[in-house]
Amino acid sequence: MKIGFIGLGIMGKPMVRNLLKAGHEVVVYDIIKKNVEISVSDGARAAESSKAIAEECNLIITMLPNSPHVKTVVMGENGVLEGAKPGTILVDMSSIAPLVSQEVEKACAEKGVKMLDAPVSGGEPKAIDGTLSIMVGGDKAVFDEVYDVLMCMGSSVVLCGDIGAGNTTKLANQVIVALNIAAVSEAFMLSTMAKVDPLKVFDAIRGGLAGSTVMDAKVPMITEGNFKPGFKIDLHIKDLNNALETGHSVGAPLPLTAVVMEMLQNLHASGCGQDDHSAIAKFYEKLSGVKIRK
Ligand code: NAD
């Protein structure tokens, strides 16, 4: 199948590589030339614009930073909808606001283009391995048409509901991860200041009810003071912003999300926006003047 892929950043490049490995022909576009060159050296072909991609591909995948980028690429000048034929399928794998997924789907439907939202969890390592968790919203028949292609990039592909449901699921994921990192930071600051070695606490509790994938991944980073991303504070601000906006629009109470959002905003303002989100621990370190270390 000839696939168009737009957005060749940290996630997009390895996802394209896995589509090529599975034998698909892939045509790519990004506003950053260097990213296009890397995908071309992996075996993809370059196109001049999102419109040009849509003119020649009947399956288009987008992997862009946030809602405004998706609207520009799909609905803007020289965008997908200027070139797409009726029957084309658009799979937006970016993490964006669910309401924007619905808005973009409506514009697509007016041109006869079918759309799914399909954000991912797992980060760059799982994008490289092709083992992303992919959460999808949209029509079941369209989902069935693209399932095999999505499985080239992920190990789990789940249809969660109608259009926007993929991004709502992703927001739930991002709320749990952010609050979990804050809880881990708070608990390990307590043990450090009470003079109990945080690594002993980690060993003792990681197999019990408090244990989590977040604890396993982030405690070693926090106790080493290693905040190299991974997933950046600024991207998590974007996701919690989308979660709060969605929560307000449906009337869901998100008090803990609002508190952790303030921690992230404080970290952004103090120059940590490009750190890994495990740097939420730095917020506690600033409050106490103590570092979470052995
Ligand atoms: P990124 O910033 O590395 O890549 C985004 C790419 O989109 C860039 O190459 C950029 O040039 C391109 N782009 C922006 N505007 C464009 C336009 N108008 N036309 C064409 N290309 C354009 O971001 P990323 O880390 O690859 O993340 C992509 C999405 O996946 C985000 O929504 C992010 O939240 C989500 N995500 C990221 C991770 C992660 O660990 N990085 C994990 C899960 C989900």
Coordinates of C-alpha atoms and ligand atoms in Angstrom, one line a residue:
M1 CA 0.0 0.0 0.0
K2 CA 1.3 3.5 -0.8
I3 CA 1.2 5.5 2.5
G4 CA 1.7 9.3 2.9
F5 CA 3.3 10.3 6.2
I6 CA 3.4 13.9 7.4
G7 CA 5.4 14.9 10.5
L8 CA 8.9 13.3 10.8
G9 CA 9.9 14.2 14.4
I10 CA 11.1 12.1 17.3
M11 CA 8.2 9.7 16.7
G12 CA 7.4 10.0 13.0
K13 CA 10.9 9.0 11.7
P14 CA 11.0 5.5 13.4
M15 CA 7.3 4.9 12.6
V16 CA 8.1 5.5 8.9
R17 CA 11.0 3.1 9.2
N18 CA 8.7 0.4 10.5
L19 CA 6.2 0.9 7.7
L20 CA 9.1 0.6 5.2
K21 CA 10.4 -2.5 6.9
A22 CA 6.9 -4.1 6.5
G23 CA 7.2 -3.5 2.7
H24 CA 5.0 -0.4 2.3
E25 CA 5.8 2.4 -0.1
V26 CA 6.0 5.6 2.0
V27 CA 5.9 9.2 0.7
V28 CA 6.9 11.8 3.3
Y29 CA 6.6 15.5 4.1
D30 CA 7.9 17.7 6.9
I31 CA 8.6 21.4 7.1
I32 CA 12.1 20.5 8.5
K33 CA 14.2 19.4 5.5
K34 CA 16.7 17.5 7.6
N35 CA 14.0 15.2 8.9
V36 CA 12.8 14.5 5.3
E37 CA 16.4 13.7 4.3
I38 CA 16.7 11.1 7.1
S39 CA 13.4 9.4 6.1
V40 CA 14.5 9.4 2.4
S41 CA 17.8 7.8 3.4
D42 CA 15.7 5.1 5.2
G43 CA 13.9 4.4 1.9
A44 CA 10.9 6.8 1.8
R45 CA 10.2 9.2 -1.1
A46 CA 9.8 13.0 -0.5
A47 CA 6.8 15.1 -1.5
E48 CA 6.6 18.9 -1.8
S49 CA 3.6 19.5 0.4
S50 CA 0.8 17.8 2.4
K51 CA -1.4 18.5 -0.7
A52 CA 1.0 16.7 -3.0
I53 CA 1.0 13.7 -0.6
A54 CA -2.8 13.6 -0.6
E55 CA -2.9 13.7 -4.4
E56 CA -1.0 10.4 -4.7
C57 CA -1.8 8.4 -1.5
N58 CA -5.1 7.0 -0.4
L59 CA -3.9 6.4 3.2
I60 CA -2.3 9.4 5.0
I61 CA -0.8 9.4 8.5
T62 CA 0.0 12.5 10.4
M63 CA 2.3 12.7 13.5
L64 CA 2.4 16.4 14.5
P65 CA 2.9 18.3 17.8
N66 CA -0.6 19.6 18.6
S67 CA -4.1 20.6 17.5
P68 CA -3.1 23.8 15.5
H69 CA -0.5 21.9 13.5
V70 CA -3.0 19.2 12.6
K71 CA -5.6 21.8 11.5
T72 CA -3.0 23.6 9.3
V73 CA -1.7 20.4 7.7
V74 CA -5.2 19.0 7.0
M75 CA -7.4 22.1 6.5
G76 CA -4.9 24.8 5.7
E77 CA -3.4 26.1 2.4
N78 CA -1.7 23.4 0.4
G79 CA -3.1 20.9 3.0
V80 CA -4.4 17.4 2.8
L81 CA -8.0 18.4 1.9
E82 CA -6.9 20.4 -1.1
G83 CA -5.4 17.2 -2.7
A84 CA -7.4 14.3 -1.3
K85 CA -9.8 12.3 -3.4
P86 CA -13.1 11.0 -1.9
G87 CA -12.4 7.6 -0.2
T88 CA -9.0 8.6 1.1
I89 CA -8.3 7.6 4.7
L90 CA -6.6 10.0 7.1
V91 CA -5.2 8.6 10.4
D92 CA -4.0 11.3 12.7
M93 CA -1.6 9.8 15.3
S94 CA -0.7 13.1 17.0
S95 CA -1.9 13.7 20.6
I96 CA -4.4 16.5 20.3
A97 CA -7.6 17.8 21.8
P98 CA -10.5 15.4 21.2
L99 CA -12.8 18.3 20.2
V100 CA -10.3 19.2 17.4
S101 CA -10.2 15.6 16.2
Q102 CA -14.0 15.9 15.8
E103 CA -13.7 19.3 14.0
V104 CA -11.1 18.0 11.6
E105 CA -13.2 14.8 10.9
K106 CA -16.2 17.0 10.0
A107 CA -14.1 18.9 7.5
C108 CA -12.8 15.6 6.1
A109 CA -16.3 14.1 5.8
E110 CA -17.4 17.1 3.7
K111 CA -14.8 16.1 1.1
G112 CA -15.5 12.4 1.4
V113 CA -12.3 11.7 3.4
K114 CA -12.6 9.2 6.2
M115 CA -10.7 9.9 9.4
L116 CA -9.5 8.2 12.6
D117 CA -7.7 9.7 15.6
A118 CA -5.0 7.3 16.7
P119 CA -2.6 8.7 19.3
V120 CA 0.1 6.5 20.8
S121 CA 1.8 5.7 24.1
G122 CA 5.3 4.3 24.5
G123 CA 7.6 7.1 23.4
E124 CA 10.6 7.0 21.1
P125 CA 11.9 3.5 22.3
K126 CA 8.6 1.8 21.4
A127 CA 8.3 3.8 18.2
I128 CA 11.7 2.4 17.2
D129 CA 10.8 -1.2 18.3
G130 CA 7.3 -1.0 16.6
T131 CA 5.6 -1.8 19.9
L132 CA 3.6 1.4 20.5
S133 CA 0.2 1.2 22.2
I134 CA -2.2 2.8 19.7
M135 CA -5.6 4.0 20.9
V136 CA -8.1 4.7 18.1
G137 CA -11.4 6.7 17.7
G138 CA -13.7 6.4 14.7
D139 CA -15.7 4.2 12.5
K140 CA -15.2 0.4 12.9
A141 CA -15.1 -0.3 9.2
V142 CA -12.3 2.3 8.6
F143 CA -10.5 0.9 11.7
D144 CA -10.6 -2.6 10.1
E145 CA -9.2 -1.3 6.8
V146 CA -6.1 0.2 8.5
Y147 CA -5.6 -2.3 11.4
D148 CA -2.8 -4.2 9.7
V149 CA -0.9 -1.0 8.8
L150 CA -1.2 0.3 12.4
M151 CA 0.1 -3.1 13.7
C152 CA 3.4 -2.4 11.7
M153 CA 4.0 0.4 14.3
G154 CA 2.4 -1.0 17.4
S155 CA 1.9 -4.1 19.5
S156 CA -1.6 -3.1 20.7
V157 CA -4.2 -1.3 18.5
V158 CA -7.5 -0.8 20.3
L159 CA -10.7 0.9 19.0
C160 CA -11.9 3.0 22.0
G161 CA -15.0 4.6 20.5
D162 CA -16.1 7.2 18.0
I163 CA -13.9 10.0 16.6
G164 CA -12.0 11.7 19.4
A165 CA -12.1 8.6 21.7
G166 CA -8.5 7.8 20.9
N167 CA -7.4 11.3 22.1
T168 CA -9.7 11.1 25.2
T169 CA -8.0 7.8 26.0
K170 CA -4.6 9.4 25.5
L171 CA -5.5 12.3 27.8
A172 CA -6.6 9.7 30.5
N173 CA -3.2 8.1 30.1
Q174 CA -1.3 11.4 30.4
V175 CA -3.3 12.4 33.5
I176 CA -2.4 9.1 35.2
V177 CA 1.3 9.4 34.2
A178 CA 1.7 13.0 35.4
L179 CA 0.0 12.4 38.7
N180 CA 1.9 9.2 39.3
I181 CA 5.3 11.0 38.7
A182 CA 4.2 13.7 41.2
A183 CA 3.1 11.0 43.8
V184 CA 6.4 9.2 43.4
S185 CA 8.4 12.5 43.8
E186 CA 6.4 13.4 46.9
A187 CA 6.9 9.9 48.5
F188 CA 10.6 9.7 47.7
M189 CA 11.2 13.2 49.0
L190 CA 9.6 12.1 52.3
S191 CA 11.8 9.0 52.6
T192 CA 15.0 11.0 51.7
M193 CA 14.3 13.7 54.3
A194 CA 13.4 11.0 56.9
K195 CA 16.9 9.6 56.1
V196 CA 15.7 6.3 54.5
D197 CA 17.7 5.5 51.3
P198 CA 15.2 6.0 48.4
L199 CA 16.7 3.1 46.5
K200 CA 15.9 0.8 49.5
V201 CA 12.3 2.2 49.5
F202 CA 12.2 1.5 45.7
D203 CA 13.3 -2.1 46.2
A204 CA 10.9 -2.7 49.1
I205 CA 7.7 -1.3 47.5
R206 CA 8.0 -1.6 43.7
G207 CA 6.4 -5.1 43.8
G208 CA 3.5 -4.1 45.9
L209 CA 0.3 -2.1 45.3
A210 CA 2.2 1.2 45.0
G211 CA 4.5 -0.2 42.2
S212 CA 3.9 1.1 38.7
T213 CA 5.6 1.3 35.3
V214 CA 6.1 5.0 36.1
M215 CA 7.9 4.1 39.3
D216 CA 10.1 1.6 37.6
A217 CA 11.0 4.0 34.8
K218 CA 11.3 7.2 36.7
V219 CA 12.8 6.5 40.2
P220 CA 16.2 5.4 38.7
M221 CA 16.3 8.7 36.7
I222 CA 15.2 10.8 39.7
T223 CA 17.7 9.3 42.1
E224 CA 20.5 9.8 39.5
G225 CA 19.4 13.4 38.8
N226 CA 19.2 12.4 35.1
F227 CA 16.4 14.4 33.4
K228 CA 17.4 13.8 29.8
P229 CA 14.1 13.4 27.7
G230 CA 12.2 11.0 27.0
F231 CA 9.0 12.9 27.1
K232 CA 9.4 16.6 27.7
I233 CA 7.8 18.8 30.4
D234 CA 6.5 21.1 27.6
L235 CA 4.8 18.3 25.8
H236 CA 3.1 17.2 29.0
I237 CA 1.9 20.8 29.6
K238 CA 0.3 20.6 26.2
D239 CA -1.4 17.3 27.1
L240 CA -2.7 18.5 30.5
N241 CA -3.9 21.7 28.9
N242 CA -6.0 19.6 26.5
A243 CA -7.1 17.4 29.4
L244 CA -8.3 20.5 31.4
E245 CA -10.0 22.0 28.4
T246 CA -11.8 18.7 27.7
G247 CA -12.7 18.3 31.4
H248 CA -14.2 21.8 31.5
S249 CA -16.2 21.1 28.3
V250 CA -17.7 17.9 29.6
G251 CA -18.0 19.0 33.3
A252 CA -15.5 16.4 34.6
P253 CA -13.7 17.5 37.8
L254 CA -9.9 17.4 37.5
P255 CA -8.5 19.0 40.7
L256 CA -5.3 16.9 40.9
T257 CA -4.6 17.5 37.2
A258 CA -4.8 21.3 37.9
V259 CA -2.3 21.0 40.8
V260 CA 0.2 19.0 38.8
M261 CA -0.3 21.5 35.8
E262 CA 0.9 24.3 38.1
M263 CA 4.0 22.3 39.0
L264 CA 4.7 21.8 35.3
Q265 CA 4.2 25.5 34.6
N266 CA 6.5 26.4 37.4
L267 CA 9.2 24.1 35.9
H268 CA 8.7 25.6 32.5
A269 CA 9.1 29.1 33.9
S270 CA 12.3 28.1 35.6
G271 CA 13.8 26.8 32.3
C272 CA 13.1 23.1 32.7
G273 CA 10.6 22.8 29.8
Q274 CA 12.9 20.6 27.7
D275 CA 13.7 18.2 30.6
D276 CA 12.1 14.8 30.9
H277 CA 8.8 14.9 32.8
S278 CA 10.5 13.0 35.7
A279 CA 11.8 16.5 36.5
I280 CA 8.6 17.0 38.4
A281 CA 10.9 15.8 41.2
K282 CA 12.8 19.1 40.8
F283 CA 9.7 21.0 41.8
Y284 CA 9.9 19.1 45.2
E285 CA 13.6 19.6 45.4
K286 CA 13.1 23.4 45.0
L287 CA 10.5 23.4 47.7
S288 CA 12.6 21.5 50.2
G289 CA 16.2 22.4 49.2
V290 CA 17.0 18.7 49.3
K291 CA 17.8 16.4 46.4
I292 CA 16.2 12.9 46.2
R293 CA 19.4 10.9 46.2
K294 CA 20.9 7.9 48.1
Ligands
NAD1 P1 8.3 16.4 17.2 O1 8.2 17.8 17.6 O2 9.6 15.7 17.4 O3 7.9 16.2 15.7 C1 6.8 16.8 15.1 C2 7.2 17.0 13.6 O4 6.1 17.7 13.0 C3 8.4 17.9 13.4 O5 9.3 17.2 12.6 C4 7.8 19.2 12.7 O6 8.7 19.8 11.8 C5 6.6 18.6 12.0 N1 5.7 19.6 11.6 C6 5.1 20.6 12.4 N2 4.3 21.4 11.7 C7 4.3 20.9 10.4 C8 3.6 21.2 9.2 N3 2.8 22.3 9.2 N4 3.8 20.5 8.1 C9 4.6 19.4 8.2 N5 5.3 19.0 9.3 C10 5.1 19.7 10.4 O7 7.2 15.7 18.1 P2 7.1 14.1 18.5 O8 7.9 13.9 19.8 O9 7.5 13.3 17.3 O10 5.6 14.0 18.9 C11 4.6 14.0 17.9 C12 3.2 13.7 18.6 O11 3.3 12.5 19.3 C13 2.9 14.8 19.7 O12 1.5 15.0 19.6 C14 3.3 14.1 21.0 O13 2.6 14.6 22.1 C15 3.0 12.7 20.7 N6 3.8 11.7 21.5 C16 5.1 11.9 21.7 C17 5.9 11.0 22.4 C18 7.3 11.2 22.7 O14 7.9 10.5 23.6 N7 8.0 12.1 22.0 C19 5.2 9.9 23.0 C20 3.9 9.7 22.7 C21 3.2 10.6 22.0

